[in-house]
Amino acid sequence: MLRGAALRVTRPRLAVLDAVHEHPHADTDTVYGAVRATLPDVSRQAVYDVLHALTSAGLVRRIQPSGSVSRYESRIGDNHHHVVCRACGTIADVECAVGEAPCLTPSEAHGFVVDEAEVIYWGVCENCSTSVSP
């Protein structure tokens, strides 16, 4: 995977990729903690640098719902969307709403060739909705 993206295979890169695969929608601190569990000497800056390189190479996707820190996921290239809980911040994947990528066609493209649509659905997750007293 790394070589296919013209990146050297290093222990930090492999550890970050593993962490992102194991923790979908993880923030940087979660990725850093998971990497430190296997590579205790890795620095926070190294994890940031690897996340940037992996994102730039298209091996991971960075999302940042409004009011949230950056999150990373390994599910790439399928133009899926996300649903975010307003109460606890839980994020889940949602398949494309209708049709093929991009699943939403803008009413005016302003000369752009659109190849992706990013949609975030907001609501309250099942756990939070059942914990709220009527």
PDB file of N, CA and C in Angstrom, residues 16-113:
ATOM      1  N   VAL A  16       0.737   3.931  12.087  1.00  0.00           N
ATOM      2  CA  VAL A  16      -0.349   4.900  11.908  1.00  0.00           C
ATOM      3  C   VAL A  16      -1.441   4.300  11.020  1.00  0.00           C
ATOM      4  N   LEU A  17      -1.057   3.650   9.936  1.00  0.00           N
ATOM      5  CA  LEU A  17      -2.056   2.994   9.083  1.00  0.00           C
ATOM      6  C   LEU A  17      -2.863   1.971   9.880  1.00  0.00           C
ATOM      7  N   ASP A  18      -2.187   1.159  10.671  1.00  0.00           N
ATOM      8  CA  ASP A  18      -2.888   0.185  11.505  1.00  0.00           C
ATOM      9  C   ASP A  18      -3.852   0.869  12.467  1.00  0.00           C
ATOM     10  N   ALA A  19      -3.400   1.953  13.100  1.00  0.00           N
ATOM     11  CA  ALA A  19      -4.243   2.672  14.063  1.00  0.00           C
ATOM     12  C   ALA A  19      -5.488   3.236  13.400  1.00  0.00           C
ATOM     13  N   VAL A  20      -5.338   3.798  12.206  1.00  0.00           N
ATOM     14  CA  VAL A  20      -6.488   4.365  11.504  1.00  0.00           C
ATOM     15  C   VAL A  20      -7.456   3.259  11.081  1.00  0.00           C
ATOM     16  N   HIS A  21      -6.922   2.106  10.668  1.00  0.00           N
ATOM     17  CA  HIS A  21      -7.786   0.973  10.305  1.00  0.00           C
ATOM     18  C   HIS A  21      -8.524   0.433  11.526  1.00  0.00           C
ATOM     19  N   GLU A  22      -7.858   0.393  12.674  1.00  0.00           N
ATOM     20  CA  GLU A  22      -8.457  -0.156  13.892  1.00  0.00           C
ATOM     21  C   GLU A  22      -9.426   0.801  14.585  1.00  0.00           C
ATOM     22  N   HIS A  23      -9.279   2.101  14.337  1.00  0.00           N
ATOM     23  CA  HIS A  23     -10.091   3.117  15.014  1.00  0.00           C
ATOM     24  C   HIS A  23     -10.714   4.059  13.980  1.00  0.00           C
ATOM     25  N   PRO A  24     -11.792   3.629  13.317  1.00  0.00           N
ATOM     26  CA  PRO A  24     -12.417   4.507  12.321  1.00  0.00           C
ATOM     27  C   PRO A  24     -12.852   5.839  12.925  1.00  0.00           C
ATOM     28  N   HIS A  25     -12.628   6.902  12.201  1.00  0.00           N
ATOM     29  CA  HIS A  25     -13.001   8.259  12.599  1.00  0.00           C
ATOM     30  C   HIS A  25     -12.234   8.723  13.833  1.00  0.00           C
ATOM     31  N   ALA A  26     -11.018   8.229  14.006  1.00  0.00           N
ATOM     32  CA  ALA A  26     -10.201   8.583  15.162  1.00  0.00           C
ATOM     33  C   ALA A  26      -9.622   9.981  15.019  1.00  0.00           C
ATOM     34  N   ASP A  27      -9.544  10.690  16.135  1.00  0.00           N
ATOM     35  CA  ASP A  27      -8.854  11.970  16.130  1.00  0.00           C
ATOM     36  C   ASP A  27      -7.346  11.712  16.277  1.00  0.00           C
ATOM     37  N   THR A  28      -6.563  12.762  16.158  1.00  0.00           N
ATOM     38  CA  THR A  28      -5.113  12.625  16.201  1.00  0.00           C
ATOM     39  C   THR A  28      -4.638  12.048  17.528  1.00  0.00           C
ATOM     40  N   ASP A  29      -5.236  12.464  18.636  1.00  0.00           N
ATOM     41  CA  ASP A  29      -4.824  11.941  19.943  1.00  0.00           C
ATOM     42  C   ASP A  29      -5.058  10.435  20.044  1.00  0.00           C
ATOM     43  N   THR A  30      -6.159   9.954  19.505  1.00  0.00           N
ATOM     44  CA  THR A  30      -6.448   8.521  19.523  1.00  0.00           C
ATOM     45  C   THR A  30      -5.434   7.761  18.673  1.00  0.00           C
ATOM     46  N   VAL A  31      -5.140   8.292  17.493  1.00  0.00           N
ATOM     47  CA  VAL A  31      -4.144   7.664  16.625  1.00  0.00           C
ATOM     48  C   VAL A  31      -2.786   7.657  17.330  1.00  0.00           C
ATOM     49  N   TYR A  32      -2.419   8.778  17.915  1.00  0.00           N
ATOM     50  CA  TYR A  32      -1.141   8.888  18.619  1.00  0.00           C
ATOM     51  C   TYR A  32      -1.051   7.861  19.757  1.00  0.00           C
ATOM     52  N   GLY A  33      -2.105   7.738  20.546  1.00  0.00           N
ATOM     53  CA  GLY A  33      -2.120   6.772  21.640  1.00  0.00           C
ATOM     54  C   GLY A  33      -1.981   5.341  21.151  1.00  0.00           C
ATOM     55  N   ALA A  34      -2.663   5.008  20.058  1.00  0.00           N
ATOM     56  CA  ALA A  34      -2.578   3.663  19.498  1.00  0.00           C
ATOM     57  C   ALA A  34      -1.180   3.381  18.958  1.00  0.00           C
ATOM     58  N   VAL A  35      -0.577   4.367  18.326  1.00  0.00           N
ATOM     59  CA  VAL A  35       0.772   4.192  17.791  1.00  0.00           C
ATOM     60  C   VAL A  35       1.770   4.042  18.933  1.00  0.00           C
ATOM     61  N   ARG A  36       1.629   4.855  19.978  1.00  0.00           N
ATOM     62  CA  ARG A  36       2.546   4.777  21.133  1.00  0.00           C
ATOM     63  C   ARG A  36       2.472   3.429  21.839  1.00  0.00           C
ATOM     64  N   ALA A  37       1.339   2.744  21.735  1.00  0.00           N
ATOM     65  CA  ALA A  37       1.216   1.423  22.353  1.00  0.00           C
ATOM     66  C   ALA A  37       2.160   0.416  21.699  1.00  0.00           C
ATOM     67  N   THR A  38       2.446   0.612  20.412  1.00  0.00           N
ATOM     68  CA  THR A  38       3.358  -0.296  19.708  1.00  0.00           C
ATOM     69  C   THR A  38       4.743   0.302  19.493  1.00  0.00           C
ATOM     70  N   LEU A  39       4.812   1.609  19.401  1.00  0.00           N
ATOM     71  CA  LEU A  39       6.090   2.313  19.209  1.00  0.00           C
ATOM     72  C   LEU A  39       6.214   3.405  20.271  1.00  0.00           C
ATOM     73  N   PRO A  40       6.647   3.066  21.484  1.00  0.00           N
ATOM     74  CA  PRO A  40       6.651   4.030  22.587  1.00  0.00           C
ATOM     75  C   PRO A  40       7.537   5.255  22.378  1.00  0.00           C
ATOM     76  N   ASP A  41       8.488   5.176  21.480  1.00  0.00           N
ATOM     77  CA  ASP A  41       9.405   6.301  21.267  1.00  0.00           C
ATOM     78  C   ASP A  41       8.964   7.265  20.169  1.00  0.00           C
ATOM     79  N   VAL A  42       7.854   6.975  19.510  1.00  0.00           N
ATOM     80  CA  VAL A  42       7.421   7.844  18.416  1.00  0.00           C
ATOM     81  C   VAL A  42       6.910   9.172  18.991  1.00  0.00           C
ATOM     82  N   SER A  43       7.233  10.246  18.294  1.00  0.00           N
ATOM     83  CA  SER A  43       6.806  11.574  18.765  1.00  0.00           C
ATOM     84  C   SER A  43       5.440  11.933  18.192  1.00  0.00           C
ATOM     85  N   ARG A  44       4.780  12.853  18.867  1.00  0.00           N
ATOM     86  CA  ARG A  44       3.490  13.361  18.385  1.00  0.00           C
ATOM     87  C   ARG A  44       3.672  13.998  17.001  1.00  0.00           C
ATOM     88  N   GLN A  45       4.769  14.744  16.817  1.00  0.00           N
ATOM     89  CA  GLN A  45       5.023  15.388  15.526  1.00  0.00           C
ATOM     90  C   GLN A  45       5.189  14.351  14.416  1.00  0.00           C
ATOM     91  N   ALA A  46       5.834  13.229  14.730  1.00  0.00           N
ATOM     92  CA  ALA A  46       5.994  12.172  13.724  1.00  0.00           C
ATOM     93  C   ALA A  46       4.634  11.635  13.304  1.00  0.00           C
ATOM     94  N   VAL A  47       3.724  11.458  14.258  1.00  0.00           N
ATOM     95  CA  VAL A  47       2.376  10.976  13.930  1.00  0.00           C
ATOM     96  C   VAL A  47       1.656  12.007  13.074  1.00  0.00           C
ATOM     97  N   TYR A  48       1.755  13.292  13.418  1.00  0.00           N
ATOM     98  CA  TYR A  48       1.151  14.343  12.590  1.00  0.00           C
ATOM     99  C   TYR A  48       1.714  14.298  11.174  1.00  0.00           C
ATOM    100  N   ASP A  49       3.033  14.171  11.066  1.00  0.00           N
ATOM    101  CA  ASP A  49       3.673  14.143   9.748  1.00  0.00           C
ATOM    102  C   ASP A  49       3.218  12.942   8.927  1.00  0.00           C
ATOM    103  N   VAL A  50       3.118  11.781   9.569  1.00  0.00           N
ATOM    104  CA  VAL A  50       2.676  10.578   8.869  1.00  0.00           C
ATOM    105  C   VAL A  50       1.221  10.727   8.435  1.00  0.00           C
ATOM    106  N   LEU A  51       0.356  11.233   9.302  1.00  0.00           N
ATOM    107  CA  LEU A  51      -1.039  11.448   8.915  1.00  0.00           C
ATOM    108  C   LEU A  51      -1.140  12.376   7.715  1.00  0.00           C
ATOM    109  N   HIS A  52      -0.339  13.429   7.715  1.00  0.00           N
ATOM    110  CA  HIS A  52      -0.333  14.363   6.578  1.00  0.00           C
ATOM    111  C   HIS A  52       0.122  13.650   5.308  1.00  0.00           C
ATOM    112  N   ALA A  53       1.194  12.873   5.399  1.00  0.00           N
ATOM    113  CA  ALA A  53       1.708  12.163   4.225  1.00  0.00           C
ATOM    114  C   ALA A  53       0.704  11.144   3.704  1.00  0.00           C
ATOM    115  N   LEU A  54       0.079  10.412   4.611  1.00  0.00           N
ATOM    116  CA  LEU A  54      -0.896   9.406   4.203  1.00  0.00           C
ATOM    117  C   LEU A  54      -2.137  10.037   3.585  1.00  0.00           C
ATOM    118  N   THR A  55      -2.547  11.169   4.128  1.00  0.00           N
ATOM    119  CA  THR A  55      -3.695  11.884   3.571  1.00  0.00           C
ATOM    120  C   THR A  55      -3.357  12.427   2.187  1.00  0.00           C
ATOM    121  N   SER A  56      -2.182  13.042   2.059  1.00  0.00           N
ATOM    122  CA  SER A  56      -1.758  13.589   0.764  1.00  0.00           C
ATOM    123  C   SER A  56      -1.631  12.494  -0.293  1.00  0.00           C
ATOM    124  N   ALA A  57      -1.217  11.300   0.137  1.00  0.00           N
ATOM    125  CA  ALA A  57      -1.063  10.176  -0.791  1.00  0.00           C
ATOM    126  C   ALA A  57      -2.389   9.479  -1.090  1.00  0.00           C
ATOM    127  N   GLY A  58      -3.453   9.874  -0.383  1.00  0.00           N
ATOM    128  CA  GLY A  58      -4.763   9.285  -0.610  1.00  0.00           C
ATOM    129  C   GLY A  58      -4.952   7.922   0.051  1.00  0.00           C
ATOM    130  N   LEU A  59      -4.129   7.612   1.045  1.00  0.00           N
ATOM    131  CA  LEU A  59      -4.248   6.328   1.742  1.00  0.00           C
ATOM    132  C   LEU A  59      -5.188   6.401   2.937  1.00  0.00           C
ATOM    133  N   VAL A  60      -5.397   7.599   3.471  1.00  0.00           N
ATOM    134  CA  VAL A  60      -6.387   7.832   4.512  1.00  0.00           C
ATOM    135  C   VAL A  60      -7.152   9.095   4.144  1.00  0.00           C
ATOM    136  N   ARG A  61      -8.311   9.243   4.721  1.00  0.00           N
ATOM    137  CA  ARG A  61      -9.146  10.423   4.462  1.00  0.00           C
ATOM    138  C   ARG A  61      -9.279  11.208   5.752  1.00  0.00           C
ATOM    139  N   ARG A  62      -9.129  12.511   5.649  1.00  0.00           N
ATOM    140  CA  ARG A  62      -9.289  13.411   6.783  1.00  0.00           C
ATOM    141  C   ARG A  62     -10.659  14.061   6.665  1.00  0.00           C
ATOM    142  N   ILE A  63     -11.433  13.988   7.737  1.00  0.00           N
ATOM    143  CA  ILE A  63     -12.720  14.681   7.777  1.00  0.00           C
ATOM    144  C   ILE A  63     -12.711  15.601   8.988  1.00  0.00           C
ATOM    145  N   GLN A  64     -13.474  16.665   8.903  1.00  0.00           N
ATOM    146  CA  GLN A  64     -13.552  17.590  10.029  1.00  0.00           C
ATOM    147  C   GLN A  64     -14.934  18.213  10.076  1.00  0.00           C
ATOM    148  N   PRO A  65     -15.864  17.490  10.721  1.00  0.00           N
ATOM    149  CA  PRO A  65     -17.205  18.069  10.868  1.00  0.00           C
ATOM    150  C   PRO A  65     -17.126  19.396  11.630  1.00  0.00           C
ATOM    151  N   SER A  66     -18.012  20.297  11.323  1.00  0.00           N
ATOM    152  CA  SER A  66     -18.040  21.612  11.959  1.00  0.00           C
ATOM    153  C   SER A  66     -17.992  21.483  13.478  1.00  0.00           C
ATOM    154  N   GLY A  67     -17.082  22.225  14.087  1.00  0.00           N
ATOM    155  CA  GLY A  67     -16.953  22.227  15.537  1.00  0.00           C
ATOM    156  C   GLY A  67     -16.192  21.036  16.096  1.00  0.00           C
ATOM    157  N   SER A  68     -15.598  20.240  15.228  1.00  0.00           N
ATOM    158  CA  SER A  68     -14.888  19.038  15.653  1.00  0.00           C
ATOM    159  C   SER A  68     -13.427  19.111  15.232  1.00  0.00           C
ATOM    160  N   VAL A  69     -12.596  18.341  15.901  1.00  0.00           N
ATOM    161  CA  VAL A  69     -11.198  18.228  15.489  1.00  0.00           C
ATOM    162  C   VAL A  69     -11.129  17.321  14.259  1.00  0.00           C
ATOM    163  N   SER A  70      -9.999  17.317  13.595  1.00  0.00           N
ATOM    164  CA  SER A  70      -9.810  16.442  12.446  1.00  0.00           C
ATOM    165  C   SER A  70      -9.922  14.987  12.862  1.00  0.00           C
ATOM    166  N   ARG A  71     -10.531  14.206  12.013  1.00  0.00           N
ATOM    167  CA  ARG A  71     -10.674  12.771  12.212  1.00  0.00           C
ATOM    168  C   ARG A  71     -10.121  12.080  10.973  1.00  0.00           C
ATOM    169  N   TYR A  72      -9.680  10.853  11.143  1.00  0.00           N
ATOM    170  CA  TYR A  72      -9.068  10.115  10.040  1.00  0.00           C
ATOM    171  C   TYR A  72      -9.743   8.766   9.885  1.00  0.00           C
ATOM    172  N   GLU A  73      -9.881   8.345   8.624  1.00  0.00           N
ATOM    173  CA  GLU A  73     -10.474   7.049   8.342  1.00  0.00           C
ATOM    174  C   GLU A  73      -9.759   6.400   7.171  1.00  0.00           C
ATOM    175  N   SER A  74      -9.834   5.080   7.148  1.00  0.00           N
ATOM    176  CA  SER A  74      -9.176   4.324   6.085  1.00  0.00           C
ATOM    177  C   SER A  74     -10.109   4.048   4.907  1.00  0.00           C
ATOM    178  N   ARG A  75     -11.375   4.315   5.062  1.00  0.00           N
ATOM    179  CA  ARG A  75     -12.332   4.089   3.974  1.00  0.00           C
ATOM    180  C   ARG A  75     -12.221   5.257   3.005  1.00  0.00           C
ATOM    181  N   ILE A  76     -11.664   4.986   1.844  1.00  0.00           N
ATOM    182  CA  ILE A  76     -11.394   6.049   0.869  1.00  0.00           C
ATOM    183  C   ILE A  76     -11.954   5.665  -0.497  1.00  0.00           C
ATOM    184  N   GLY A  77     -12.138   6.660  -1.329  1.00  0.00           N
ATOM    185  CA  GLY A  77     -12.438   6.442  -2.731  1.00  0.00           C
ATOM    186  C   GLY A  77     -13.844   6.005  -3.073  1.00  0.00           C
ATOM    187  N   ASP A  78     -14.763   5.999  -2.119  1.00  0.00           N
ATOM    188  CA  ASP A  78     -16.114   5.558  -2.450  1.00  0.00           C
ATOM    189  C   ASP A  78     -17.159   6.655  -2.254  1.00  0.00           C
ATOM    190  N   ASN A  79     -16.732   7.852  -1.927  1.00  0.00           N
ATOM    191  CA  ASN A  79     -17.628   9.001  -1.789  1.00  0.00           C
ATOM    192  C   ASN A  79     -18.754   8.754  -0.791  1.00  0.00           C
ATOM    193  N   HIS A  80     -18.450   8.047   0.297  1.00  0.00           N
ATOM    194  CA  HIS A  80     -19.465   7.867   1.338  1.00  0.00           C
ATOM    195  C   HIS A  80     -19.548   9.137   2.183  1.00  0.00           C
ATOM    196  N   HIS A  81     -20.556   9.204   3.022  1.00  0.00           N
ATOM    197  CA  HIS A  81     -20.788  10.381   3.849  1.00  0.00           C
ATOM    198  C   HIS A  81     -20.781   9.993   5.323  1.00  0.00           C
ATOM    199  N   HIS A  82     -21.146  10.932   6.182  1.00  0.00           N
ATOM    200  CA  HIS A  82     -21.101  10.690   7.627  1.00  0.00           C
ATOM    201  C   HIS A  82     -22.329  11.252   8.319  1.00  0.00           C
ATOM    202  N   VAL A  83     -22.675  10.617   9.434  1.00  0.00           N
ATOM    203  CA  VAL A  83     -23.706  11.125  10.325  1.00  0.00           C
ATOM    204  C   VAL A  83     -23.003  11.375  11.660  1.00  0.00           C
ATOM    205  N   VAL A  84     -23.265  12.550  12.248  1.00  0.00           N
ATOM    206  CA  VAL A  84     -22.576  12.971  13.467  1.00  0.00           C
ATOM    207  C   VAL A  84     -23.602  13.257  14.552  1.00  0.00           C
ATOM    208  N   CYS A  85     -23.355  12.718  15.746  1.00  0.00           N
ATOM    209  CA  CYS A  85     -24.237  12.982  16.885  1.00  0.00           C
ATOM    210  C   CYS A  85     -23.907  14.355  17.468  1.00  0.00           C
ATOM    211  N   ARG A  86     -24.911  15.199  17.577  1.00  0.00           N
ATOM    212  CA  ARG A  86     -24.726  16.533  18.156  1.00  0.00           C
ATOM    213  C   ARG A  86     -24.395  16.480  19.645  1.00  0.00           C
ATOM    214  N   ALA A  87     -24.799  15.413  20.329  1.00  0.00           N
ATOM    215  CA  ALA A  87     -24.600  15.328  21.773  1.00  0.00           C
ATOM    216  C   ALA A  87     -23.219  14.794  22.140  1.00  0.00           C
ATOM    217  N   CYS A  88     -22.825  13.649  21.570  1.00  0.00           N
ATOM    218  CA  CYS A  88     -21.574  13.012  21.997  1.00  0.00           C
ATOM    219  C   CYS A  88     -20.468  13.045  20.953  1.00  0.00           C
ATOM    220  N   GLY A  89     -20.803  13.423  19.717  1.00  0.00           N
ATOM    221  CA  GLY A  89     -19.783  13.523  18.673  1.00  0.00           C
ATOM    222  C   GLY A  89     -19.486  12.234  17.941  1.00  0.00           C
ATOM    223  N   THR A  90     -20.210  11.164  18.244  1.00  0.00           N
ATOM    224  CA  THR A  90     -20.007   9.902  17.539  1.00  0.00           C
ATOM    225  C   THR A  90     -20.220  10.112  16.046  1.00  0.00           C
ATOM    226  N   ILE A  91     -19.364   9.472  15.236  1.00  0.00           N
ATOM    227  CA  ILE A  91     -19.461   9.577  13.783  1.00  0.00           C
ATOM    228  C   ILE A  91     -19.647   8.182  13.214  1.00  0.00           C
ATOM    229  N   ALA A  92     -20.560   8.055  12.255  1.00  0.00           N
ATOM    230  CA  ALA A  92     -20.781   6.785  11.565  1.00  0.00           C
ATOM    231  C   ALA A  92     -20.797   7.037  10.062  1.00  0.00           C
ATOM    232  N   ASP A  93     -20.420   6.015   9.306  1.00  0.00           N
ATOM    233  CA  ASP A  93     -20.453   6.103   7.851  1.00  0.00           C
ATOM    234  C   ASP A  93     -21.875   5.959   7.345  1.00  0.00           C
ATOM    235  N   VAL A  94     -22.174   6.672   6.265  1.00  0.00           N
ATOM    236  CA  VAL A  94     -23.458   6.596   5.586  1.00  0.00           C
ATOM    237  C   VAL A  94     -23.157   6.424   4.101  1.00  0.00           C
ATOM    238  N   GLU A  95     -23.801   5.464   3.497  1.00  0.00           N
ATOM    239  CA  GLU A  95     -23.593   5.247   2.065  1.00  0.00           C
ATOM    240  C   GLU A  95     -24.081   6.447   1.270  1.00  0.00           C
ATOM    241  N   CYS A  96     -23.630   6.544   0.045  1.00  0.00           N
ATOM    242  CA  CYS A  96     -24.012   7.640  -0.840  1.00  0.00           C
ATOM    243  C   CYS A  96     -25.538   7.718  -0.930  1.00  0.00           C
ATOM    244  N   ALA A  97     -26.066   8.922  -0.859  1.00  0.00           N
ATOM    245  CA  ALA A  97     -27.509   9.128  -0.788  1.00  0.00           C
ATOM    246  C   ALA A  97     -28.251   8.552  -1.989  1.00  0.00           C
ATOM    247  N   VAL A  98     -27.874   8.947  -3.191  1.00  0.00           N
ATOM    248  CA  VAL A  98     -28.559   8.487  -4.401  1.00  0.00           C
ATOM    249  C   VAL A  98     -27.582   8.536  -5.557  1.00  0.00           C
ATOM    250  N   GLY A  99     -27.591   7.545  -6.405  1.00  0.00           N
ATOM    251  CA  GLY A  99     -26.818   7.582  -7.638  1.00  0.00           C
ATOM    252  C   GLY A  99     -25.353   7.270  -7.447  1.00  0.00           C
ATOM    253  N   GLU A 100     -24.578   7.636  -8.437  1.00  0.00           N
ATOM    254  CA  GLU A 100     -23.148   7.375  -8.438  1.00  0.00           C
ATOM    255  C   GLU A 100     -22.389   8.620  -8.005  1.00  0.00           C
ATOM    256  N   ALA A 101     -21.112   8.435  -7.651  1.00  0.00           N
ATOM    257  CA  ALA A 101     -20.286   9.553  -7.203  1.00  0.00           C
ATOM    258  C   ALA A 101     -20.133  10.557  -8.338  1.00  0.00           C
ATOM    259  N   PRO A 102     -20.236  11.840  -8.127  1.00  0.00           N
ATOM    260  CA  PRO A 102     -20.738  12.390  -6.875  1.00  0.00           C
ATOM    261  C   PRO A 102     -22.238  12.218  -6.788  1.00  0.00           C
ATOM    262  N   CYS A 103     -22.703  11.918  -5.613  1.00  0.00           N
ATOM    263  CA  CYS A 103     -24.129  11.599  -5.461  1.00  0.00           C
ATOM    264  C   CYS A 103     -24.997  12.840  -5.405  1.00  0.00           C
ATOM    265  N   LEU A 104     -24.405  13.983  -5.294  1.00  0.00           N
ATOM    266  CA  LEU A 104     -25.180  15.221  -5.346  1.00  0.00           C
ATOM    267  C   LEU A 104     -24.617  16.088  -6.464  1.00  0.00           C
ATOM    268  N   THR A 105     -25.481  16.576  -7.289  1.00  0.00           N
ATOM    269  CA  THR A 105     -25.069  17.435  -8.389  1.00  0.00           C
ATOM    270  C   THR A 105     -25.432  18.872  -8.031  1.00  0.00           C
ATOM    271  N   PRO A 106     -24.452  19.779  -8.045  1.00  0.00           N
ATOM    272  CA  PRO A 106     -24.759  21.170  -7.689  1.00  0.00           C
ATOM    273  C   PRO A 106     -25.652  21.818  -8.737  1.00  0.00           C
ATOM    274  N   SER A 107     -26.480  22.739  -8.276  1.00  0.00           N
ATOM    275  CA  SER A 107     -27.355  23.440  -9.213  1.00  0.00           C
ATOM    276  C   SER A 107     -26.542  24.314 -10.161  1.00  0.00           C
ATOM    277  N   GLU A 108     -25.370  24.773  -9.719  1.00  0.00           N
ATOM    278  CA  GLU A 108     -24.460  25.558 -10.557  1.00  0.00           C
ATOM    279  C   GLU A 108     -23.041  25.150 -10.197  1.00  0.00           C
ATOM    280  N   ALA A 109     -22.303  24.634 -11.171  1.00  0.00           N
ATOM    281  CA  ALA A 109     -20.939  24.161 -10.925  1.00  0.00           C
ATOM    282  C   ALA A 109     -19.900  25.257 -11.113  1.00  0.00           C
ATOM    283  N   HIS A 110     -20.279  26.418 -11.646  1.00  0.00           N
ATOM    284  CA  HIS A 110     -19.372  27.553 -11.835  1.00  0.00           C
ATOM    285  C   HIS A 110     -18.105  27.163 -12.595  1.00  0.00           C
ATOM    286  N   GLY A 111     -18.255  26.262 -13.563  1.00  0.00           N
ATOM    287  CA  GLY A 111     -17.128  25.846 -14.379  1.00  0.00           C
ATOM    288  C   GLY A 111     -16.283  24.733 -13.778  1.00  0.00           C
ATOM    289  N   PHE A 112     -16.593  24.307 -12.569  1.00  0.00           N
ATOM    290  CA  PHE A 112     -15.845  23.220 -11.925  1.00  0.00           C
ATOM    291  C   PHE A 112     -16.260  21.879 -12.519  1.00  0.00           C
ATOM    292  N   VAL A 113     -15.325  20.953 -12.576  1.00  0.00           N
ATOM    293  CA  VAL A 113     -15.640  19.566 -12.869  1.00  0.00           C
ATOM    294  C   VAL A 113     -15.730  18.880 -11.511  1.00  0.00           C
TER     295      VAL A 113
END
